[in-house]
Short mmCIF file of C-alpha atoms in Angstrom, two decimals:
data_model
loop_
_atom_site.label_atom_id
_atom_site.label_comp_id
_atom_site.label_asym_id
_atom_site.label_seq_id
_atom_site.Cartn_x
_atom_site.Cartn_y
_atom_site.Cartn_z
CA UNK A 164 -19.11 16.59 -11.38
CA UNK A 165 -19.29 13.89 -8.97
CA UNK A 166 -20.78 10.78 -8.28
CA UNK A 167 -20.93 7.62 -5.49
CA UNK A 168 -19.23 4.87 -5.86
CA UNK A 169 -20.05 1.30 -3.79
CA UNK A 170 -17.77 -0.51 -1.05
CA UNK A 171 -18.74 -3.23 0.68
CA UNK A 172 -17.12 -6.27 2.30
CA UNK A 173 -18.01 -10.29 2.21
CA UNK A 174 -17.45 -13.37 3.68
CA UNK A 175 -18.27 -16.86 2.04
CA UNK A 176 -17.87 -20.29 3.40
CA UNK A 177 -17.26 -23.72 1.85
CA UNK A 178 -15.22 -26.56 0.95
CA UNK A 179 -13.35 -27.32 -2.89
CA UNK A 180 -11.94 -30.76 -4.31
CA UNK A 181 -8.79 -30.16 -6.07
CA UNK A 182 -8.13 -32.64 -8.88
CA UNK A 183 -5.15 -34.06 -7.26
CA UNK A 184 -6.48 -34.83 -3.89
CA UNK A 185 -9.41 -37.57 -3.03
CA UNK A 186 -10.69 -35.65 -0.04
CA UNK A 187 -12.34 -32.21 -0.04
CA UNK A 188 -10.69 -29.00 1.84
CA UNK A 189 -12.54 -26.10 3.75
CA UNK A 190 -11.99 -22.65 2.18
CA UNK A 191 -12.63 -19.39 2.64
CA UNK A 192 -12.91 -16.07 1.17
CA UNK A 193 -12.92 -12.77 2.96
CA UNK A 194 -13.49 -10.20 0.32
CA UNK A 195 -13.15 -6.30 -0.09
CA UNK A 196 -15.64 -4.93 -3.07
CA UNK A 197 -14.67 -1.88 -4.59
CA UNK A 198 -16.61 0.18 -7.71
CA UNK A 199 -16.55 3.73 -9.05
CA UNK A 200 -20.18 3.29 -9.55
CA UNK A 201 -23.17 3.28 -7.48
CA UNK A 202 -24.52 -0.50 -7.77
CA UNK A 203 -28.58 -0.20 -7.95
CA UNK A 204 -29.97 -3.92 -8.71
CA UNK A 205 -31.53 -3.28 -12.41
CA UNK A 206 -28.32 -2.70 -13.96
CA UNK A 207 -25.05 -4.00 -14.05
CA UNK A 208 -22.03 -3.16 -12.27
CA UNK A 209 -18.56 -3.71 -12.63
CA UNK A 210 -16.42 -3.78 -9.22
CA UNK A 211 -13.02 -4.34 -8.42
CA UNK A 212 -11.59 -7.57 -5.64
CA UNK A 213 -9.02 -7.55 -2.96
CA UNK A 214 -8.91 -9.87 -0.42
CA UNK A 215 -7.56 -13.11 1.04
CA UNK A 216 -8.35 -17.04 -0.37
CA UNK A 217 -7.71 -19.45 2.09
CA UNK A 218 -7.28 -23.70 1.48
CA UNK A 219 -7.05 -25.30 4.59
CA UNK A 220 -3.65 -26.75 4.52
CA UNK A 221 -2.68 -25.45 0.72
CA UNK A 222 -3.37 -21.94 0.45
CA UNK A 223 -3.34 -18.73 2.16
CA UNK A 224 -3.11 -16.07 -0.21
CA UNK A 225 -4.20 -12.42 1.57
CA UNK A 226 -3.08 -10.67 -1.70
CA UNK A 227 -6.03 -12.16 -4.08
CA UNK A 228 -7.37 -9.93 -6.62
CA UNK A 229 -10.31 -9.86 -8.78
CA UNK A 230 -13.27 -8.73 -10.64
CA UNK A 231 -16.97 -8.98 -9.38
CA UNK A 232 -19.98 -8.67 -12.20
CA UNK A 233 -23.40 -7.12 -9.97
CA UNK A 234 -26.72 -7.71 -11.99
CA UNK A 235 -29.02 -9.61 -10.17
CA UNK A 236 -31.80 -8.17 -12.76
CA UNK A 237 -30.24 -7.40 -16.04
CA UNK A 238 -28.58 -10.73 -16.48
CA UNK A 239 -29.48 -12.57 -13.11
CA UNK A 240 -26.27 -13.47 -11.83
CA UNK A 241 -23.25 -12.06 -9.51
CA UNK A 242 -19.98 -13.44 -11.09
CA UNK A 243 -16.61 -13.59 -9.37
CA UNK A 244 -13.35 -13.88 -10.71
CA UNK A 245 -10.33 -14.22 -8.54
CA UNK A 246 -6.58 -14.69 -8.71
CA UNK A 247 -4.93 -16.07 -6.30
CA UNK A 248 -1.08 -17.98 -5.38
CA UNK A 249 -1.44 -21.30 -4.23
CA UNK A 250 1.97 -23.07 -3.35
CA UNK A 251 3.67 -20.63 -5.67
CA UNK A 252 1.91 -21.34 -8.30
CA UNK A 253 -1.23 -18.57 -9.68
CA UNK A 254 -5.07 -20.26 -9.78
CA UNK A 255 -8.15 -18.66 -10.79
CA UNK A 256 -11.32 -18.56 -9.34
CA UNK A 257 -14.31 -18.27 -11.66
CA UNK A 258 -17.99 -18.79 -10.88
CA UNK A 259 -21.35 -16.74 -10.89
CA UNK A 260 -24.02 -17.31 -8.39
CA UNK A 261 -27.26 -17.63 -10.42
CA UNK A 262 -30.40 -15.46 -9.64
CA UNK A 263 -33.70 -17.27 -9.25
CA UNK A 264 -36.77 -15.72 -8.46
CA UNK A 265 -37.96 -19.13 -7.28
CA UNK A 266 -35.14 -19.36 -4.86
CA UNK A 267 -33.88 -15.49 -3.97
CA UNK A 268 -32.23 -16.36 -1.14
CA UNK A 269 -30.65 -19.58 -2.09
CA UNK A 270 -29.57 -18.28 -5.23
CA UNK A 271 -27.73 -14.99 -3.29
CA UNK A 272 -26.53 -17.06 -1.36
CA UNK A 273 -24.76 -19.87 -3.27
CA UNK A 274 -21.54 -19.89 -5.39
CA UNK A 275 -20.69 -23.04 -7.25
CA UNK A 276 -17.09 -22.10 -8.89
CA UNK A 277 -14.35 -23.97 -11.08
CA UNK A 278 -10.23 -23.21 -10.26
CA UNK A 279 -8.08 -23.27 -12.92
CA UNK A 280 -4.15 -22.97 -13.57
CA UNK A 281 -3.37 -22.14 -16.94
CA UNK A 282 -6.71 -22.21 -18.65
CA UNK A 283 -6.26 -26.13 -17.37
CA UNK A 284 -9.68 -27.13 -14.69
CA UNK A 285 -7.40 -27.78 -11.11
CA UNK A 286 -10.36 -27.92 -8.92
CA UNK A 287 -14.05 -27.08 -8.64
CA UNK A 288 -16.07 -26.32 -5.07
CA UNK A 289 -19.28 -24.76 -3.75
CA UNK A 290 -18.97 -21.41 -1.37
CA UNK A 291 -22.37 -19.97 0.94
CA UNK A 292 -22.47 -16.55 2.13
CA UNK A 293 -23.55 -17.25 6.24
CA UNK A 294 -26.48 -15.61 6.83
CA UNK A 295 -26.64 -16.09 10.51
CA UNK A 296 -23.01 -15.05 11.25
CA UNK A 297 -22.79 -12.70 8.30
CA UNK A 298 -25.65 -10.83 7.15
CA UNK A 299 -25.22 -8.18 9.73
CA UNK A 300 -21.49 -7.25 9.38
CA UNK A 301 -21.56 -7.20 5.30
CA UNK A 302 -24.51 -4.77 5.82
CA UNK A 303 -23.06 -2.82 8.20
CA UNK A 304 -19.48 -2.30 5.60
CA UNK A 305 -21.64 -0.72 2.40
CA UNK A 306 -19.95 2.90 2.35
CA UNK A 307 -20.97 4.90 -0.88
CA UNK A 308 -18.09 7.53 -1.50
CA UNK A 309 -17.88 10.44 -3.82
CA UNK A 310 -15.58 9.86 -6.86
CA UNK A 311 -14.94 12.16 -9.49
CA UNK A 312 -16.38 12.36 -12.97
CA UNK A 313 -15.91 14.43 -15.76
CA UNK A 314 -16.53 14.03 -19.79
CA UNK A 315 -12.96 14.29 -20.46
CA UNK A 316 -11.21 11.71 -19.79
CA UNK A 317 -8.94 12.90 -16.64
CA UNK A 318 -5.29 12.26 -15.90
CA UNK A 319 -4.55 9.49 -14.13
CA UNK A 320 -3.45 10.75 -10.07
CA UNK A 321 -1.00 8.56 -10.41
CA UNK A 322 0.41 10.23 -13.26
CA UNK A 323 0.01 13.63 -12.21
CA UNK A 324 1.86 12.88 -9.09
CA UNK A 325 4.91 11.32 -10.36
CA UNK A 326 5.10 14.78 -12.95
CA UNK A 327 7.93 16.69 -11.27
CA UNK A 328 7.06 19.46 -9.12
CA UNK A 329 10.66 21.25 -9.53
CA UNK A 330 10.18 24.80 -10.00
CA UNK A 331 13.97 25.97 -11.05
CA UNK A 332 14.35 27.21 -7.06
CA UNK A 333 17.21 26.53 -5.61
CA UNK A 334 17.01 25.10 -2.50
CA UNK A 335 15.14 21.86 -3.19
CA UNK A 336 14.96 18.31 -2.96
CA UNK A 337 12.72 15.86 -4.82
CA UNK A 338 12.47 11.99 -4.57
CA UNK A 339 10.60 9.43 -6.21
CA UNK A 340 11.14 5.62 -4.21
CA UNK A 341 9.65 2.61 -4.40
CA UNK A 342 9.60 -0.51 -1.96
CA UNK A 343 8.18 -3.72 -2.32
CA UNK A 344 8.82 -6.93 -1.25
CA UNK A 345 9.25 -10.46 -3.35
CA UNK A 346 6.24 -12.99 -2.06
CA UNK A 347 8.65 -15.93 -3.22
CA UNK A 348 11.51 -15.18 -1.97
CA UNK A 349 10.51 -12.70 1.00
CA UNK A 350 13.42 -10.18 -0.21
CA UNK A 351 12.75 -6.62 -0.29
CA UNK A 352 13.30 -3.99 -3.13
CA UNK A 353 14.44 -0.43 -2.47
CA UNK A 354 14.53 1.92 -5.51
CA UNK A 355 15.49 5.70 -4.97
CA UNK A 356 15.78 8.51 -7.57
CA UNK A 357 16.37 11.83 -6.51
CA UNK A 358 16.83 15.27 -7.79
CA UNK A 359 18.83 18.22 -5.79
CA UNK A 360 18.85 21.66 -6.46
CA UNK A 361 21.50 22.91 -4.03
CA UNK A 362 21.34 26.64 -2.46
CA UNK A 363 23.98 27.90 -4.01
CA UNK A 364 22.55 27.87 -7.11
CA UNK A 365 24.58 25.51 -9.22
CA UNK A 366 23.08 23.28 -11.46
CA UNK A 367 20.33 20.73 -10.41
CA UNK A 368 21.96 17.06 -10.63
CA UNK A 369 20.20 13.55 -10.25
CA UNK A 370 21.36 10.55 -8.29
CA UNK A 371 20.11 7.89 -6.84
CA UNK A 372 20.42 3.67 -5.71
CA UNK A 373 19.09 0.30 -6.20
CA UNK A 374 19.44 -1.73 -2.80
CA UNK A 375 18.15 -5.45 -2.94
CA UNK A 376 17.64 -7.12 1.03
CA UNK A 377 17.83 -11.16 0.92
CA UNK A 378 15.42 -12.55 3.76
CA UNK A 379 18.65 -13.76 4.93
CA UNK A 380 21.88 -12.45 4.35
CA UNK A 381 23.49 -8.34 4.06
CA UNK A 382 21.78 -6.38 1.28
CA UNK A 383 23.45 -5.74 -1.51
CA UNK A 384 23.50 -1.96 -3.31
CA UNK A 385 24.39 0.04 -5.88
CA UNK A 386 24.68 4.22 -6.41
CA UNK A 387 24.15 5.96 -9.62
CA UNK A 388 25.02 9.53 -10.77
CA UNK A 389 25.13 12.28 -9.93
CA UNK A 390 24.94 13.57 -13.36
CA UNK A 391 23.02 16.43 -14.73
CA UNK A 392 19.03 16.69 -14.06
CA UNK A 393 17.50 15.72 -17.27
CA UNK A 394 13.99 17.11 -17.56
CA UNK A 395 10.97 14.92 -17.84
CA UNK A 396 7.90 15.99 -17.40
CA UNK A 397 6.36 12.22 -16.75
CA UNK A 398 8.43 11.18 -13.69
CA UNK A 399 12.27 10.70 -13.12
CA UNK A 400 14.52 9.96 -16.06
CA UNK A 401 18.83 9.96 -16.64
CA UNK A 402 20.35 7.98 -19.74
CA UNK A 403 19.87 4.65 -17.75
CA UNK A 404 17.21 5.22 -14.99
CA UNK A 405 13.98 5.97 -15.25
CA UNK A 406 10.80 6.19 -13.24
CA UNK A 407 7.59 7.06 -14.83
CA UNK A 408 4.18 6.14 -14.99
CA UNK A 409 3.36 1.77 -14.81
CA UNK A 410 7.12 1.56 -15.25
CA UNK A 411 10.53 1.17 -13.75
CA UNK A 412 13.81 0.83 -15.65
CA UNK A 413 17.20 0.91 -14.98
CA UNK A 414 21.04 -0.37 -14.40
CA UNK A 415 24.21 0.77 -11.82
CA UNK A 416 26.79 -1.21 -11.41
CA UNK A 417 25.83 -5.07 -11.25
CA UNK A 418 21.98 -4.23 -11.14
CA UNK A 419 19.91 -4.41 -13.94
CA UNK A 420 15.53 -3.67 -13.02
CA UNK A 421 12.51 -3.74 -15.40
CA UNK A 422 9.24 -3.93 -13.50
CA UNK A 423 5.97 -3.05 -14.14
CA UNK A 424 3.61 -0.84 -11.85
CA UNK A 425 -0.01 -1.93 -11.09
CA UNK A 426 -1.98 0.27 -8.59
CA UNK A 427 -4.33 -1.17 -6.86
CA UNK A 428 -5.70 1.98 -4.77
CA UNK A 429 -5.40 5.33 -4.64
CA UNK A 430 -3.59 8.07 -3.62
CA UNK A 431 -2.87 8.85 0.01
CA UNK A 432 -1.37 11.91 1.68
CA UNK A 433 0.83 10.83 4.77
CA UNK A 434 1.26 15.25 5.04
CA UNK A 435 -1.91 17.05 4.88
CA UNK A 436 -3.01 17.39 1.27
CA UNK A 437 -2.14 21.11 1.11
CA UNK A 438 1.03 20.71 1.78
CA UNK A 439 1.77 18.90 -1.35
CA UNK A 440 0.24 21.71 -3.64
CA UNK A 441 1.69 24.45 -1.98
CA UNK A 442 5.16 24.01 -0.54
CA UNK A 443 4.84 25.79 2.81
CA UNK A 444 5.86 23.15 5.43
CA UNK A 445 9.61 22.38 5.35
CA UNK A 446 8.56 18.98 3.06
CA UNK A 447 5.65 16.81 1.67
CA UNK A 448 5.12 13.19 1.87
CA UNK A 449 2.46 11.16 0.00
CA UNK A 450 1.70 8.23 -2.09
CA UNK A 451 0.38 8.20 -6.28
CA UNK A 452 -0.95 4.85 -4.96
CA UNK A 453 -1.52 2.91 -1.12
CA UNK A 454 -0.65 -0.37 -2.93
CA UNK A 455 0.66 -1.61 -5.98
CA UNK A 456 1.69 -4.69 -7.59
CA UNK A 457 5.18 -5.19 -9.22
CA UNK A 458 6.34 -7.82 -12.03
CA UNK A 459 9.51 -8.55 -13.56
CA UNK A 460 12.68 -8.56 -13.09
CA UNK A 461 15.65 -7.46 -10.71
CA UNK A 462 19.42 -8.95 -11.67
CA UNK A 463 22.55 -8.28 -9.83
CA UNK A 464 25.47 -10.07 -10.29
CA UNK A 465 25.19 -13.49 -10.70
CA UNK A 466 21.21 -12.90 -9.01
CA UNK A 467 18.07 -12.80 -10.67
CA UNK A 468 14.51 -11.95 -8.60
CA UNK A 469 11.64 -12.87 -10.76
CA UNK A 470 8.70 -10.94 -9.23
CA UNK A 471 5.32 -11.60 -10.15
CA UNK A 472 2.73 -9.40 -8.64
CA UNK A 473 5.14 -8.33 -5.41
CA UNK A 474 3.47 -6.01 -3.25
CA UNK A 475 4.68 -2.55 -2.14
CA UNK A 476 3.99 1.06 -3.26
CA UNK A 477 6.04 4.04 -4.90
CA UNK A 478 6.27 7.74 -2.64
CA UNK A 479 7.19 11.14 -3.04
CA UNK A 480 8.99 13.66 -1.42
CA UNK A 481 9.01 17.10 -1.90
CA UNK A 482 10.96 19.71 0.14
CA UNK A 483 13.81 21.72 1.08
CA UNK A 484 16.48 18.44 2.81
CA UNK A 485 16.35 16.10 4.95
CA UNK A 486 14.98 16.38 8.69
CA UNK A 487 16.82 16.60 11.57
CA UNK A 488 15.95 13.03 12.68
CA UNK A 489 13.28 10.88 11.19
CA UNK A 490 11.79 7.57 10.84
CA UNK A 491 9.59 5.93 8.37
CA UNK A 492 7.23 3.23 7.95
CA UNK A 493 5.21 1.72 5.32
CA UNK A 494 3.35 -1.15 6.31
CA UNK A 495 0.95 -3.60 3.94
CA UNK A 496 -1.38 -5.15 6.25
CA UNK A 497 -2.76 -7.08 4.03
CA UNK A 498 -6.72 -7.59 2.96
CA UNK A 499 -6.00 -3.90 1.18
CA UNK A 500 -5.05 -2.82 4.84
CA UNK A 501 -1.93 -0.13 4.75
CA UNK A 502 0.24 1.71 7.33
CA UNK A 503 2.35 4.76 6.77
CA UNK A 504 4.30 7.13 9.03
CA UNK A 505 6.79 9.27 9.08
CA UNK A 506 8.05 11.06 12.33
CA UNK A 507 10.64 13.65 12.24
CA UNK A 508 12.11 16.61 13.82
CA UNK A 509 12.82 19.30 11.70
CA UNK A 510 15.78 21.13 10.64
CA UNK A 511 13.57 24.83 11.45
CA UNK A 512 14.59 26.96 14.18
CA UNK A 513 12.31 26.86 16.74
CA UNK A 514 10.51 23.09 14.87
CA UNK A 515 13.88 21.97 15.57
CA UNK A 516 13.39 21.88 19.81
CA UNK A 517 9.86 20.32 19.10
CA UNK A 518 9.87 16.07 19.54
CA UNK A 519 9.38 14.29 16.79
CA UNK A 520 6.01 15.40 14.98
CA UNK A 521 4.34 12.58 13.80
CA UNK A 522 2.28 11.95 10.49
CA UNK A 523 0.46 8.58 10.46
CA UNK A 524 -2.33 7.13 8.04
CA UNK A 525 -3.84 3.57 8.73
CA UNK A 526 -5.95 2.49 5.32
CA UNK A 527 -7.95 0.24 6.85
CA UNK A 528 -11.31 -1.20 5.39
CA UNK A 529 -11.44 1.44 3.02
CA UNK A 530 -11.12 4.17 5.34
CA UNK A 531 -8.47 6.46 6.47
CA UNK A 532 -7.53 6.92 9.91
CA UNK A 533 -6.96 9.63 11.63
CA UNK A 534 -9.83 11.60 9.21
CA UNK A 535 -7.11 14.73 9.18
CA UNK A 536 -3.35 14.01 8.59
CA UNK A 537 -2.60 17.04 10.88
CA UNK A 538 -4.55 15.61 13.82
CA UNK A 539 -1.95 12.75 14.21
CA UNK A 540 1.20 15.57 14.52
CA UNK A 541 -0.82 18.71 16.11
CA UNK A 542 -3.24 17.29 17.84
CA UNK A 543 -5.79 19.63 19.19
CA UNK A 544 -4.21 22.95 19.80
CA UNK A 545 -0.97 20.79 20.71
CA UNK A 546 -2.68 18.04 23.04
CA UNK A 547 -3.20 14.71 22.08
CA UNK A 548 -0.13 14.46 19.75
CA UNK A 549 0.61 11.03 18.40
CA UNK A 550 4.45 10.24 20.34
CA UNK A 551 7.41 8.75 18.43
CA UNK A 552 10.53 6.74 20.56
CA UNK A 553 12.66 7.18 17.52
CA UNK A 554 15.73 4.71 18.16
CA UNK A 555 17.27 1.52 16.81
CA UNK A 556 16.97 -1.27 16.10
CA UNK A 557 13.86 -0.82 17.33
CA UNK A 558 11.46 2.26 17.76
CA UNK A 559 7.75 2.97 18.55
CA UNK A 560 4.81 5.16 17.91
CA UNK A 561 1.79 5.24 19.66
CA UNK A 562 -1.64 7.90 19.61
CA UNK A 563 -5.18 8.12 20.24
CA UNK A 564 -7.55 9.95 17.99
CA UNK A 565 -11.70 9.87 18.53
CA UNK A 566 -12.12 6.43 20.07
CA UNK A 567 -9.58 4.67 18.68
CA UNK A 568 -5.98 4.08 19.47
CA UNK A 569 -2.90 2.40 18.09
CA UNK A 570 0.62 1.67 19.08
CA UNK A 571 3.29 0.72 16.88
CA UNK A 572 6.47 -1.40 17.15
CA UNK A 573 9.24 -1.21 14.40
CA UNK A 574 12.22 -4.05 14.95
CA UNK A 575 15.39 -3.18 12.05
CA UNK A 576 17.70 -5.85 13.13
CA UNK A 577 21.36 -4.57 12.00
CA UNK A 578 21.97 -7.77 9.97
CA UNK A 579 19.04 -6.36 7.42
CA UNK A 580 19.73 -2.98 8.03
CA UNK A 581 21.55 -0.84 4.98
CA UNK A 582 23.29 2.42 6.14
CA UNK A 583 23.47 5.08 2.73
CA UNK A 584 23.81 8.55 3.10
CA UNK A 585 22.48 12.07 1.62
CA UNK A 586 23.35 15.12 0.61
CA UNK A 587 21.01 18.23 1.56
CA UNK A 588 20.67 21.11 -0.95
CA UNK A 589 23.06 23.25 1.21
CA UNK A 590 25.76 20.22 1.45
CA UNK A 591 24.98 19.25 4.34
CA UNK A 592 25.24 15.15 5.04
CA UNK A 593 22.70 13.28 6.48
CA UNK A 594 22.45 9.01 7.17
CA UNK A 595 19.22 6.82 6.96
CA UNK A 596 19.71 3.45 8.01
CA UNK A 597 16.94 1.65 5.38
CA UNK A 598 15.24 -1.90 6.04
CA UNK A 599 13.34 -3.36 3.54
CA UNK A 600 12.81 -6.71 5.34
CA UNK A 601 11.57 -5.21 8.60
CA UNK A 602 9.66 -6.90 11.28
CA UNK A 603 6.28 -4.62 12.92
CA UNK A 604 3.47 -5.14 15.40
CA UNK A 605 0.61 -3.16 14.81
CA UNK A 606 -2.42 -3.09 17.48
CA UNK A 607 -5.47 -0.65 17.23
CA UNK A 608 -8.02 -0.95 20.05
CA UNK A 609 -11.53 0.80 20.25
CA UNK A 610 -12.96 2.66 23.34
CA UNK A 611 -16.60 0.87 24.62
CA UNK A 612 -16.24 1.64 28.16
CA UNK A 613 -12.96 0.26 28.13
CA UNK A 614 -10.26 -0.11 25.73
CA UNK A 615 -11.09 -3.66 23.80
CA UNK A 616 -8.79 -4.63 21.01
CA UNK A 617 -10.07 -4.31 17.41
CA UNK A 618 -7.02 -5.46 15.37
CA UNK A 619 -3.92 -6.76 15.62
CA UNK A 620 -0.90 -7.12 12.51
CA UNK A 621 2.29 -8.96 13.08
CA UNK A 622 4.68 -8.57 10.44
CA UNK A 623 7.80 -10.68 10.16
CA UNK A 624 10.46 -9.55 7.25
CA UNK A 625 7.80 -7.64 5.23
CA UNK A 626 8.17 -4.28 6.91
CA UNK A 627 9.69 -1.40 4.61
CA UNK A 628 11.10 1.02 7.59
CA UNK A 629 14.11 3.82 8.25
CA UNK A 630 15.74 5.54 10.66
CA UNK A 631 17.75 8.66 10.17
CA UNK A 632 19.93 11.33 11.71
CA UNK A 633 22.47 13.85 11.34
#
């Protein structure tokens, strides 16, 4: 059975006196409102935040999260409740905006609110909604899409796509990796477990590597395995490594990791969706979640990152090796905006003359761009491709689909670049060059006429991106 769900976006104005200033300080929220329900006005619905909290001059936060409370007629109020980093440190936004008949517009309108740090009051303000400047574009961002419901309660996606999909084959290659960079620090993460099933048909063994990239300074790794494939039907596991469901465990060499996994959307297919169920193409590529949060802790050596709701997102890989030449991309964008691409020339006779095919998804405002994963590498009946310059340190994508268009530029410096190489199920090597502290410029522009530009993304050091060849 299915249902709608309610998205919407919205802006609010207004100024807040923290308690250890004299002087009050514009803010700002621009919110994205997410909920598996369809929000009708007599009842009340529950709905999930993203978004960015800024302070003038203390805060800038585009990685807030929250929960919003809808009943304007059940209990006459709309209640946020937001977390967000201010100088390092976590605050809370919580206030309601109270529902008046006497004042309906007023009351819509308005949102006193309190900020707090450790259940301690830090600050208290007043937001408005601008009707002039804003009335049109939050009305114009309500989407109601379909979400599944059933009377069981279902498996988590995320779940059922971390389960191994490892048939007993020969011939295969699985991978579960996660990337995510630390908002203190500005270091990036790299986590890779992988299982091969070489040709021959020898015994399926597990390996992997934990990689940690300083914002400045040569990242540091370490290898683990191979030993035998140990079977676990939740995710990845060996005697020390692990990587199931929420969690992420582990120690090689001088690293010790224990982090927890919070997603914060949902699945997205960087291959076409069919490819992932039924193994046809040479490999599949998607992601149990577009965006996750990740707390705890990473040690190496004498090194310790403390992460505390670090951003990034855990992928899968499916297939029969490694491509001929490749590059990948995965992009947060922030706001809930996300970028992903991989372009690669397969190992295939005949796919392996082709240039690089390319497979990009933009999340943006809740939607996915290109509608059809195949549209950015195909094209229509072979025109209109999306083009990859695949090259280092830095390499480019651009494409047009409908009326939009994008172009992509992807900077690896060598000094944050990490060299590690694989082993295909037939023995054959491969290298990927991995950085996890990447720089990107992202620019999408919209046809009215002319091209204009619609959105623009410069990312310095926050970048997760590869390169690889044989």
């Amino acid at each position: 059975m299915t249902s709608r769900g309610t998205e919407f976006q919205e802006a609010m104005l207004g100024r807040v006196h923290l308690s250890d200033e004299d002087r009050e300080r514009p803010m700002r929220l621009d919110l994205v409102v997410r909920s598996d329900d369809l929000m009708l006005p007599h009842r009340t619905t529950q709905a999930r935040l993203t978004g960015r909290v800024r302070i003038a001059g203390r805060a800038d936060d585009a990685e807030a999260a929250g929960e919003l409370e809808i009943s304007p007629l059940a209990r006459r109020r709309i209640r946020y409740r937001i977390t967000f980093a201010m100088e390092g440190r976590r605050r809370v936004l919580n206030g309601w905006k109270s529902i008046s008949p006497a004042r309906p517009l007023s009351s819509m309108t308005l949102l006193p609110y309190t900020l707090y740090e450790d259940g301690e009051r830090v600050g208290e303000g007043t937001l408005r909604f601008p009707l002039a400047t804003g009335l049109l574009p939050f009305l114009a961002s309500f989407r109601f899409p379909r979400s599944a419901q059933s009377a069981p309660a279902p498996v988590p996606a995320t779940d059922r796509h971390l389960a191994s999909r490892w048939d007993g084959n020969p011939g295969r290659t699985e991978v579960w990796y996660t990337t995510l960079t630390d908002p203190v620090t500005g270091s990036g993460v790299w986590l890779h477990h992988e299982v091969v099933a070489p040709t021959d048909g020898s015994g399926a063994y597990a390996h992997g590597w934990v990689a940690v990239f300083p914002k400045d300074g040569p990242a540091e790794h370490a290898r683990f395995g191979p030993v035998p494939r140990t079977e676990d039907q939740q995710g990845f596991a060996t005697k020390d490594i692990s990587a199931r469901p929420g969690r992420l465990t582990g120690c090689a060499g001088p690293f010790t990791w224990s982090l927890t996994e919070t997603p914060l959307s949902g699945a997205v297919h960087t291959f076409p969706r069919w490819s992932w169920r039924r193994p046809w193409l040479p490999a599949s590529h998607m992601l149990p979640a577009a965006r996750c949060h990740y707390s705890g802790t990473v040690r190496y050596g004498a090194d310790e990152l403390r992460l505390d709701r670090a951003v990034g997102a855990s992928a899968r890989i499916y297939g029969h090796g490694n491509a001929r030449r490749w590059a990948w991309l995965h992009a947060d964008l922030g706001g809930g905006d996300v970028l992903e691409i991989v372009a690669a020339v397969s190992m295939r006779r005949g796919l392996d003359r082709l240039p690089p095919l390319v497979f990009l998804r933009l999340l943006q405002n809740g939607r996915t761009w290109p509608r059809r994963a195949e549209r950015a590498a195909v094209g229509w009946a072979g025109l209109g491709r999306f083009r990859a310059d695949i090259g280092l340190p830095e390499w480019h994508v651009t494409g047009r689909a409908g009326r939009r268009r994008i172009r992509v530029t992807v900077t690896q410096p060598p000094e944050r670049t990490l060299a590690l190489d694989y082993t295909d199920p037939d023995g054959s090597p491969a290298v990927c060059r991995n950085t996890e502290t990447a720089d990107a410029v992202v620019s999408v522009e919209r046809w009215w006429g002319t091209w204009r530009p619609e959105a623009t993304w410069r990312l310095s050091g926050t970048a997760h991106a590869e390169v690889g060849d044989r």
